[in-house]
């Protein structure tokens, strides 16, 4: 299947060396792929979409460009132009991967997976079929036991705590504001949801670290 893959392909990744590695993999394992180019940011993608003619059939999109954009932003732009998106990531945070799939990504490949599997995912996506590059990618998308079902307000209090807002002030910063006792309730619920999954989470700070690990919150710089 991989030898028969014929498609125009581009990469959105803020590490040019990664894009170069992908290009070399495709040259060796999928000679029918035409390399269109690389964008290293969401703004760069918007510029490239005005320049690429014709547009790529498939774009490999990094999960975190660290430019303030979201993967969903890029997927929306590409979908509006009829371009298929495959997530290409070295991350193991389930929530951003699932969000990208829900936004319309047609495949997920992990950067450490074998080149043949990566090409298989691109081939399937180009044909309109969803695919993943291995068992780990499949689990990150589908295994609901990996992460708790945190409510939006529970995520909000954890995000505010992670940003350095004192607990007594968090309720006032929420939208709409809530009482301090309600904030405590949200923290307790988040902690308990992690404990119900067997995770070692005892405090709100533990819950923040777990939420960053899972991708509910962006990594703390």
PDB file of C-alpha atoms in Angstrom, residues 63 87 89 91-102 105-110 121 130-147:
ATOM      1  CA  UNK A  63       0.061  18.965  18.376  1.00  0.00           C
ATOM      2  CA  UNK A  87      -1.743  14.715  13.763  1.00  0.00           C
ATOM      3  CA  UNK A  89       3.185  14.256  17.581  1.00  0.00           C
ATOM      4  CA  UNK A  91       3.393  13.837  22.949  1.00  0.00           C
ATOM      5  CA  UNK A  92       1.409  11.369  25.009  1.00  0.00           C
ATOM      6  CA  UNK A  93      -1.232  13.747  26.391  1.00  0.00           C
ATOM      7  CA  UNK A  94      -4.603  12.140  25.587  1.00  0.00           C
ATOM      8  CA  UNK A  95      -6.859  15.212  25.751  1.00  0.00           C
ATOM      9  CA  UNK A  96      -5.241  17.365  23.023  1.00  0.00           C
ATOM     10  CA  UNK A  97      -5.054  14.327  20.740  1.00  0.00           C
ATOM     11  CA  UNK A  98      -8.738  13.555  21.289  1.00  0.00           C
ATOM     12  CA  UNK A  99      -9.676  17.210  20.780  1.00  0.00           C
ATOM     13  CA  UNK A 100      -7.865  17.180  17.438  1.00  0.00           C
ATOM     14  CA  UNK A 101      -9.660  14.016  16.366  1.00  0.00           C
ATOM     15  CA  UNK A 102     -13.005  15.504  17.387  1.00  0.00           C
ATOM     16  CA  UNK A 105      -8.145  15.046  12.109  1.00  0.00           C
ATOM     17  CA  UNK A 106      -8.176  11.917   9.963  1.00  0.00           C
ATOM     18  CA  UNK A 107      -5.237  10.204  11.602  1.00  0.00           C
ATOM     19  CA  UNK A 108      -2.762  10.188  14.458  1.00  0.00           C
ATOM     20  CA  UNK A 109       0.879   9.174  14.192  1.00  0.00           C
ATOM     21  CA  UNK A 110       3.491   9.207  16.930  1.00  0.00           C
ATOM     22  CA  UNK A 121      -1.494   6.445   8.179  1.00  0.00           C
ATOM     23  CA  UNK A 130      -9.165   7.287   9.732  1.00  0.00           C
ATOM     24  CA  UNK A 131      -5.975   5.558  10.915  1.00  0.00           C
ATOM     25  CA  UNK A 132      -3.436   5.517  13.744  1.00  0.00           C
ATOM     26  CA  UNK A 133       0.199   4.490  13.639  1.00  0.00           C
ATOM     27  CA  UNK A 134       0.116   1.905  16.418  1.00  0.00           C
ATOM     28  CA  UNK A 135      -1.418   0.547  19.600  1.00  0.00           C
ATOM     29  CA  UNK A 136      -0.208   3.422  21.787  1.00  0.00           C
ATOM     30  CA  UNK A 137      -1.806   6.038  19.535  1.00  0.00           C
ATOM     31  CA  UNK A 138      -5.024   4.019  19.535  1.00  0.00           C
ATOM     32  CA  UNK A 139      -5.070   3.873  23.344  1.00  0.00           C
ATOM     33  CA  UNK A 140      -4.445   7.609  23.680  1.00  0.00           C
ATOM     34  CA  UNK A 141      -7.546   8.239  21.604  1.00  0.00           C
ATOM     35  CA  UNK A 142      -9.881   5.533  22.808  1.00  0.00           C
ATOM     36  CA  UNK A 143      -9.061   4.403  26.353  1.00  0.00           C
ATOM     37  CA  UNK A 144     -11.408   6.393  28.589  1.00  0.00           C
ATOM     38  CA  UNK A 145      -9.737   4.936  31.688  1.00  0.00           C
ATOM     39  CA  UNK A 146      -6.609   6.991  30.995  1.00  0.00           C
ATOM     40  CA  UNK A 147      -8.212  10.275  31.996  1.00  0.00           C
TER      41      UNK A 147
END
